[in-house]
Coordinates of C-alpha atoms and ligand atoms in Angstrom, one line a residue:
M1 CA -16.6 0.1 21.3
A2 CA -20.2 -0.8 22.1
M3 CA -22.7 1.7 20.7
I4 CA -25.9 2.3 22.4
A5 CA -28.0 4.4 20.3
A6 CA -28.4 5.8 16.9
V7 CA -30.3 8.8 16.2
G8 CA -30.6 10.9 13.4
S9 CA -29.8 14.4 13.3
A10 CA -31.0 17.4 11.5
A11 CA -32.7 16.9 8.5
G12 CA -29.8 15.6 5.8
K13 CA -27.1 15.3 8.3
S14 CA -25.7 11.9 9.1
I15 CA -26.3 9.7 11.7
A16 CA -24.9 10.4 14.9
S17 CA -23.7 7.8 17.3
F18 CA -23.4 8.1 21.0
S19 CA -21.4 5.5 23.0
R20 CA -20.5 4.6 26.4
P21 CA -17.0 5.5 27.4
A22 CA -14.5 2.8 26.0
R23 CA -11.1 2.1 27.5
G24 CA -8.2 4.1 25.9
H25 CA -5.7 6.8 26.5
Q26 CA -6.1 10.5 25.8
Q27 CA -4.0 11.4 22.8
K28 CA -3.0 14.8 22.3
G29 CA -2.0 16.7 19.0
R30 CA -4.7 14.9 16.9
P31 CA -5.9 16.7 13.9
C32 CA -9.5 18.0 14.7
C33 CA -11.6 18.2 11.5
C34 CA -14.4 20.3 13.3
F35 CA -14.2 24.2 11.8
I36 CA -15.0 25.3 15.3
D37 CA -11.7 25.0 17.2
K38 CA -10.0 28.1 17.3
S39 CA -6.4 26.8 18.2
F40 CA -6.8 24.2 15.0
L41 CA -8.0 27.0 12.8
K42 CA -5.4 30.0 14.0
H43 CA -2.6 28.1 11.5
V44 CA -5.4 28.0 8.6
E45 CA -5.8 31.8 9.0
S46 CA -2.2 32.8 9.1
K47 CA -1.1 30.3 6.2
A48 CA -4.5 30.6 4.0
A49 CA -5.1 34.3 4.4
P50 CA -5.0 36.0 0.9
A51 CA -3.6 39.4 0.4
K52 CA -5.9 42.3 1.3
H53 CA -9.4 41.9 -0.7
N54 CA -7.4 39.2 -2.8
F55 CA -10.2 36.8 -1.8
R56 CA -9.6 33.9 -4.7
G57 CA -6.0 33.1 -3.4
R58 CA -5.1 29.2 -4.4
K59 CA -1.9 29.2 -2.6
G60 CA -4.6 29.7 0.6
E61 CA -6.9 26.9 -0.5
V62 CA -3.7 24.6 -0.5
A63 CA -2.6 25.6 2.8
M64 CA -6.2 25.3 4.3
V65 CA -5.7 21.7 2.9
A66 CA -2.4 20.8 4.6
E67 CA -4.0 22.6 7.6
L68 CA -6.8 19.9 7.9
T69 CA -4.3 16.9 7.8
R70 CA -1.9 18.3 10.4
T71 CA -0.9 15.9 13.0
D72 CA 1.4 18.5 14.8
V73 CA -1.2 21.0 15.9
Q74 CA 0.0 21.6 19.8
A75 CA -2.2 23.4 22.3
P76 CA -1.1 26.7 23.7
P77 CA 0.7 26.7 26.6
P78 CA -1.5 27.3 29.8
A79 CA -0.7 30.6 30.4
A80 CA -1.3 31.8 26.9
R81 CA -4.9 30.5 26.9
H82 CA -6.2 31.0 30.6
V83 CA -4.7 34.5 31.6
S84 CA -6.7 37.0 29.9
R85 CA -4.0 39.8 30.2
K86 CA -2.0 37.7 27.6
I87 CA -4.9 36.6 25.6
S88 CA -6.1 40.5 25.1
S89 CA -2.8 41.5 24.0
A90 CA -2.6 39.0 21.1
A91 CA -6.0 40.9 20.1
S92 CA -6.3 42.1 16.3
K93 CA -7.1 45.6 14.9
A94 CA -9.5 47.9 17.0
H95 CA -12.1 50.5 15.6
S96 CA -11.6 49.4 12.1
L97 CA -15.1 51.6 11.4
T98 CA -14.6 54.3 9.0
A99 CA -15.8 57.5 9.7
E100 CA -18.5 57.1 6.7
R101 CA -19.8 53.9 7.9
L102 CA -20.0 54.7 11.7
E103 CA -22.6 57.7 10.3
I104 CA -24.5 54.9 8.6
V105 CA -24.7 52.9 11.8
Q106 CA -25.5 55.9 14.1
S107 CA -28.6 56.6 11.3
L108 CA -30.1 53.5 12.5
D109 CA -32.0 54.2 15.8
Q110 CA -35.5 54.5 14.6
W111 CA -34.8 51.6 12.3
A112 CA -33.4 49.4 15.5
E113 CA -36.4 50.7 17.5
D114 CA -39.1 49.5 14.7
A115 CA -37.2 46.4 13.2
L116 CA -35.5 44.9 16.4
L117 CA -37.3 45.8 19.7
P118 CA -40.5 44.3 18.8
L119 CA -38.5 40.6 18.4
L120 CA -38.0 40.8 22.0
K121 CA -40.4 39.1 24.8
D122 CA -42.0 40.5 27.9
P123 CA -40.6 38.8 30.9
N124 CA -44.2 39.0 32.2
T125 CA -45.2 36.5 29.8
N126 CA -42.0 34.8 28.7
W127 CA -40.9 31.4 29.7
Q128 CA -38.8 31.1 32.8
P129 CA -36.5 28.4 33.7
Q130 CA -39.2 27.6 36.4
D131 CA -41.7 26.5 34.0
Y132 CA -39.3 23.7 33.3
L133 CA -38.3 22.2 36.6
P134 CA -39.7 20.9 39.7
V135 CA -40.6 24.0 42.0
S136 CA -39.0 23.5 45.2
S137 CA -41.7 25.0 47.6
D138 CA -44.2 22.1 46.2
E139 CA -44.7 19.2 48.4
D140 CA -43.9 16.7 45.8
F141 CA -40.7 18.3 45.1
I142 CA -38.5 15.2 45.9
D143 CA -40.8 12.9 44.0
R144 CA -40.8 15.4 40.9
V145 CA -36.6 15.4 41.3
R146 CA -37.2 11.6 41.8
E147 CA -38.9 11.2 38.1
L148 CA -36.4 13.7 36.3
R149 CA -33.2 11.4 37.5
E150 CA -34.7 8.8 36.2
R151 CA -35.5 10.3 32.9
S152 CA -32.0 11.6 32.8
A153 CA -30.6 7.8 33.6
G154 CA -30.3 6.9 29.9
L155 CA -28.3 10.0 28.9
S156 CA -24.6 8.7 27.5
D157 CA -21.5 10.4 28.5
D158 CA -20.8 11.9 25.2
Y159 CA -24.3 13.4 25.2
L160 CA -23.7 14.8 28.5
V161 CA -20.3 16.0 27.3
C162 CA -22.0 17.9 24.6
L163 CA -24.8 19.5 27.0
V164 CA -22.5 20.6 29.8
G165 CA -20.0 22.0 26.7
D166 CA -23.2 23.9 25.9
T167 CA -24.1 24.9 29.2
I168 CA -21.0 26.3 30.0
T169 CA -20.8 28.3 26.7
E170 CA -24.2 29.7 27.4
E171 CA -22.9 30.6 31.3
A172 CA -20.3 32.6 30.3
L173 CA -22.9 35.1 29.2
P174 CA -21.2 37.9 30.6
T175 CA -18.3 38.0 27.8
Y176 CA -21.0 38.2 25.3
Q177 CA -22.6 41.2 26.7
T178 CA -19.0 42.7 27.1
M179 CA -18.5 41.8 23.4
L180 CA -21.5 43.7 22.3
N181 CA -20.5 46.6 24.2
T182 CA -17.4 46.5 22.4
L183 CA -19.1 47.6 19.3
D184 CA -18.8 51.6 18.1
G185 CA -21.9 53.3 17.3
T186 CA -24.0 50.8 19.1
R187 CA -22.5 50.0 22.5
D188 CA -24.8 50.6 25.6
E189 CA -22.5 53.8 27.0
T190 CA -23.9 53.9 30.4
G191 CA -25.0 50.5 31.3
A192 CA -28.7 52.0 31.2
S193 CA -28.5 53.6 27.8
P194 CA -32.1 54.3 26.3
T195 CA -31.2 53.8 23.1
P196 CA -32.6 51.0 20.9
W197 CA -29.3 49.5 20.6
G198 CA -28.9 49.7 24.5
I199 CA -32.0 48.5 25.1
W200 CA -31.5 45.6 22.9
T201 CA -28.1 44.7 24.1
R202 CA -29.7 44.1 28.0
A203 CA -32.8 42.6 26.9
W204 CA -31.0 40.4 24.8
T205 CA -28.6 39.3 27.5
A206 CA -31.5 39.0 29.9
E207 CA -33.3 36.3 27.6
E208 CA -30.1 34.5 27.3
N209 CA -29.7 34.3 31.0
R210 CA -32.3 32.2 31.3
H211 CA -30.6 29.4 29.0
G212 CA -27.6 28.9 31.2
D213 CA -29.7 28.9 34.4
L214 CA -32.1 26.3 33.0
L215 CA -29.4 24.2 31.7
H216 CA -27.4 24.6 35.1
T217 CA -30.2 23.8 37.3
Y218 CA -31.4 21.0 35.5
L219 CA -28.0 19.4 35.1
Y220 CA -27.5 19.9 38.9
L221 CA -30.9 17.7 39.5
T222 CA -29.8 14.6 37.4
G223 CA -26.8 14.0 39.8
R224 CA -25.0 12.9 36.5
V225 CA -22.4 15.2 36.2
D226 CA -19.7 17.1 38.6
M227 CA -20.9 20.2 38.8
K228 CA -18.1 21.6 40.8
A229 CA -15.9 20.8 37.7
V230 CA -18.8 22.4 35.2
Q231 CA -18.9 25.5 37.8
K232 CA -15.0 25.9 38.0
T233 CA -14.8 25.6 33.9
T234 CA -17.3 28.4 33.8
Q235 CA -15.0 30.7 36.3
Y236 CA -12.1 29.9 33.9
L237 CA -14.2 30.8 30.5
I238 CA -15.7 34.1 32.0
G239 CA -12.3 34.8 33.4
S240 CA -10.6 34.4 29.9
G241 CA -13.2 36.2 27.9
M242 CA -13.1 36.0 24.1
D243 CA -11.7 37.3 20.9
P244 CA -14.3 37.2 17.9
K245 CA -12.0 39.6 16.1
T246 CA -15.0 42.0 15.4
E247 CA -12.8 45.1 16.0
N248 CA -15.2 47.5 17.6
N249 CA -16.6 47.0 14.2
P250 CA -20.7 46.7 14.1
Y251 CA -20.1 45.5 10.7
L252 CA -18.1 42.7 11.8
G253 CA -19.8 42.1 15.0
F254 CA -23.5 41.6 13.7
L255 CA -22.1 39.2 11.0
Y256 CA -20.5 37.4 14.0
T257 CA -23.6 37.4 16.0
S258 CA -26.1 36.3 12.9
F259 CA -23.5 33.5 12.6
Q260 CA -23.3 32.4 16.2
E261 CA -27.2 32.2 17.2
R262 CA -27.8 30.3 13.9
A263 CA -24.8 27.9 15.5
T264 CA -26.4 27.9 19.1
F265 CA -29.9 27.2 17.0
I266 CA -28.5 24.2 15.7
S267 CA -26.6 22.9 18.6
H268 CA -29.5 23.1 20.8
G269 CA -32.0 21.7 18.0
N270 CA -29.6 18.6 18.0
T271 CA -29.3 18.1 21.6
A272 CA -33.1 18.4 21.9
R273 CA -33.5 15.7 19.5
H274 CA -30.8 13.5 20.9
A275 CA -32.2 13.9 24.5
K276 CA -35.6 12.6 23.4
A277 CA -34.0 9.6 21.9
L278 CA -32.0 9.0 24.6
G279 CA -35.5 9.0 26.8
D280 CA -35.7 12.1 28.2
E281 CA -38.4 14.0 26.7
Q282 CA -38.5 16.9 29.2
L283 CA -34.8 17.8 28.6
G284 CA -35.6 17.3 24.7
K285 CA -38.3 20.1 25.2
I286 CA -36.1 22.5 27.4
C287 CA -33.4 22.4 24.8
G288 CA -36.2 22.9 22.3
I289 CA -37.5 26.0 23.7
I290 CA -33.8 27.6 23.8
A291 CA -33.3 26.8 20.5
A292 CA -36.1 28.7 19.7
D293 CA -34.7 31.5 21.3
E294 CA -31.7 31.3 19.6
K295 CA -33.8 31.2 16.4
R296 CA -35.4 34.6 17.2
H297 CA -32.4 36.2 18.1
E298 CA -30.6 35.1 14.6
K299 CA -33.4 37.1 13.0
A300 CA -32.9 40.0 15.0
Y301 CA -29.2 40.0 14.1
C302 CA -29.5 38.8 10.3
R303 CA -32.1 41.9 9.8
I304 CA -29.3 44.3 10.8
V305 CA -26.7 42.9 8.3
E306 CA -29.4 42.7 5.7
K307 CA -29.9 46.7 6.7
L308 CA -26.3 47.1 6.2
Y309 CA -26.7 45.2 2.8
E310 CA -29.3 47.8 1.7
L311 CA -27.4 50.9 2.7
D312 CA -24.1 49.8 2.2
P313 CA -23.5 46.9 0.1
D314 CA -20.0 47.3 -0.2
G315 CA -19.3 47.4 3.2
A316 CA -21.6 44.6 4.1
M317 CA -20.0 42.5 1.4
L318 CA -16.6 43.1 2.7
A319 CA -17.3 42.6 6.3
F320 CA -18.7 39.1 5.5
A321 CA -15.8 38.2 3.7
D322 CA -13.5 39.4 6.3
M323 CA -15.4 37.6 9.0
M324 CA -15.6 34.3 6.9
K325 CA -11.7 34.7 6.0
K326 CA -10.8 34.9 9.8
Q327 CA -13.4 32.2 10.5
I328 CA -16.1 32.3 13.3
V329 CA -14.5 31.4 16.8
M330 CA -16.7 29.9 19.1
P331 CA -17.8 31.6 22.1
A332 CA -16.4 29.2 24.4
H333 CA -13.1 28.7 22.7
L334 CA -11.0 29.5 25.7
M335 CA -12.5 26.9 27.7
Y336 CA -10.6 25.3 30.4
D337 CA -11.1 23.5 33.4
G338 CA -8.2 23.8 35.8
E339 CA -6.7 20.1 34.3
S340 CA -6.9 19.6 30.5
D341 CA -5.6 22.0 27.8
T342 CA -7.3 20.3 25.1
L343 CA -10.8 20.6 26.8
F344 CA -12.2 22.7 23.9
K345 CA -10.4 20.7 21.3
D346 CA -11.7 17.5 22.8
F347 CA -15.3 19.0 23.5
S348 CA -15.6 20.0 20.0
E349 CA -14.6 16.8 18.6
V350 CA -17.0 15.1 20.9
A351 CA -19.8 17.4 19.4
Q352 CA -18.6 16.9 15.8
R353 CA -19.0 12.7 16.4
T354 CA -22.3 12.8 17.8
G355 CA -23.7 15.2 15.3
V356 CA -24.6 18.1 17.7
Y357 CA -22.3 20.6 16.0
T358 CA -20.5 19.6 12.8
A359 CA -18.1 21.2 10.3
A360 CA -21.1 20.4 7.7
D361 CA -23.0 22.8 10.1
Y362 CA -20.6 25.5 9.7
A363 CA -20.8 24.9 6.0
D364 CA -24.6 25.1 6.5
I365 CA -24.7 28.1 8.0
M366 CA -22.5 29.9 5.5
Q367 CA -24.4 28.8 2.9
H368 CA -27.6 29.8 4.8
L369 CA -26.6 33.2 5.3
V370 CA -25.2 33.8 1.5
N371 CA -28.7 33.0 0.4
L372 CA -30.6 35.1 3.2
W373 CA -28.5 38.2 2.2
R374 CA -29.1 37.4 -1.6
V375 CA -25.5 37.4 -1.8
E376 CA -25.1 36.0 -5.1
H377 CA -27.1 38.5 -6.7
R378 CA -25.9 42.0 -5.4
T379 CA -24.9 44.3 -8.1
N380 CA -23.2 47.5 -8.5
L381 CA -20.3 46.7 -6.3
S382 CA -16.6 48.0 -6.1
P383 CA -14.1 45.7 -7.6
E384 CA -13.1 44.8 -4.1
A385 CA -16.7 43.8 -3.1
Q386 CA -16.9 41.9 -6.2
A387 CA -13.8 39.9 -5.2
A388 CA -15.5 39.8 -1.7
Q389 CA -18.6 38.4 -3.1
E390 CA -17.0 35.6 -5.4
Y391 CA -14.9 34.3 -2.2
V392 CA -17.8 34.2 -0.1
C393 CA -20.2 32.3 -2.6
K394 CA -17.7 29.6 -3.3
L395 CA -16.7 29.5 0.3
P396 CA -19.5 27.1 1.9
E397 CA -18.8 24.6 -1.0
R398 CA -15.0 24.6 -0.3
V399 CA -15.4 24.0 3.6
R400 CA -17.5 21.2 3.1
K401 CA -15.1 19.1 0.9
L402 CA -12.2 20.3 3.1
G403 CA -14.2 19.0 6.2
E404 CA -15.3 15.7 4.3
R405 CA -11.5 15.4 3.7
A406 CA -10.6 15.7 7.2
A407 CA -13.5 13.8 8.4
A408 CA -12.3 10.9 6.1
K409 CA -8.6 11.0 7.1
A410 CA -9.6 11.1 10.8
K411 CA -11.8 7.8 10.6
K412 CA -8.4 6.0 9.4
T413 CA -6.7 6.6 12.3
P414 CA -7.3 4.8 15.7
Q415 CA -10.2 5.7 17.6
Q416 CA -9.0 8.3 20.5
H417 CA -10.6 9.0 24.0
A418 CA -10.2 11.8 26.1
K419 CA -11.2 12.0 30.1
F420 CA -13.7 15.0 31.1
S421 CA -13.9 16.5 34.4
W422 CA -17.2 17.2 34.3
I423 CA -18.2 13.6 33.8
F424 CA -15.8 12.7 36.9
N425 CA -12.9 11.8 34.6
R426 CA -14.6 9.2 32.7
E427 CA -13.3 8.9 29.1
V428 CA -15.0 9.7 25.9
A429 CA -14.6 8.8 22.5
L430 CA -13.4 11.9 20.3
L431 CA -13.3 11.5 16.6
Ligands
LIG1 FE1 -28.4 31.0 24.4
LIG2 FE1 -27.9 33.0 21.8

């Protein structure tokens, strides 16, 4: 396998390697050491989940380790993954917010107006995708496109796979607006609700809409990817939706979005750095400005959880532990291109190998949130919340160790490859 570039990823992370496609055969059923693969993790949850509020389960830890070394994990049958009707029938609890906690959320309207809405940007002054793309009405449009194509010629296949996966994740935005509007007490009841929560959700969606728009157009202009395969994957993904297991519960929902915005900030930040290292400065800028948006959105969602900790430390602590126990599934976990039943697992493995988004990042995000919300120092908690606190505080280190163990095991097995329709069925090395 010929390495063509080695670029440093985020500070303190390992060196990520990008490679040209190598010859090989796609092999299914290999363990994925990336914590973001839902199919890989669902067994962890079923086996490792301790009894309700017993977050200290040693048995669960053993099962989790065993899961990381499994070799027989099979992708679910196509119908279960690609037919949204069947997916929703497997959904977990619904409307789990208690009446007392609903009241707390409903008391936050003025707070949301003061603390969240100022974080939104004015469309009149905010960047737009056009600011980073050749202007099609300009006379030199064709020359600018030629330059863009020259710059992007050095992007490797594994980089393209990561960028396409990130783009498709952004393009499935209707699903995420839907998810926010499942939350009791904060949903946009009419579609044009004047509440701060309704305003936030629509404006957040509108800001996010620029991400997929910009990345999609840029990829189109490079001529490096099979746009029809990319668009087909997006259609499948929006059709499939997602189940983040947030139970219509804003405590769980905003924990999920806090985690997820940081995950996308990290991922886009890494694709920015890698684009620059591969010779495409402009693409680096594009991924960088998207990462900056994600960071601003992360700030908003983290503020909500911080407020919940202030008003209801027990509820916030139990919700944090609950979401961590269930694991944060990536928004694109139901990704499918009409061909590969292991597409999301394969994409996750390429992202893990190249350092775009890794198991270590997952652990780092947990630790960041534990520190941000001062989880360790919260006092006057109920015994249940104390158990949740202990569980959450120990989890990042535990996850980091499990990830390292799984990565070490993956290194000992032969290099595997998968074909990606997005890059005209060329093969890319997995873990
Ligand atoms: Fe985004
Ligand atoms: Fe985002």
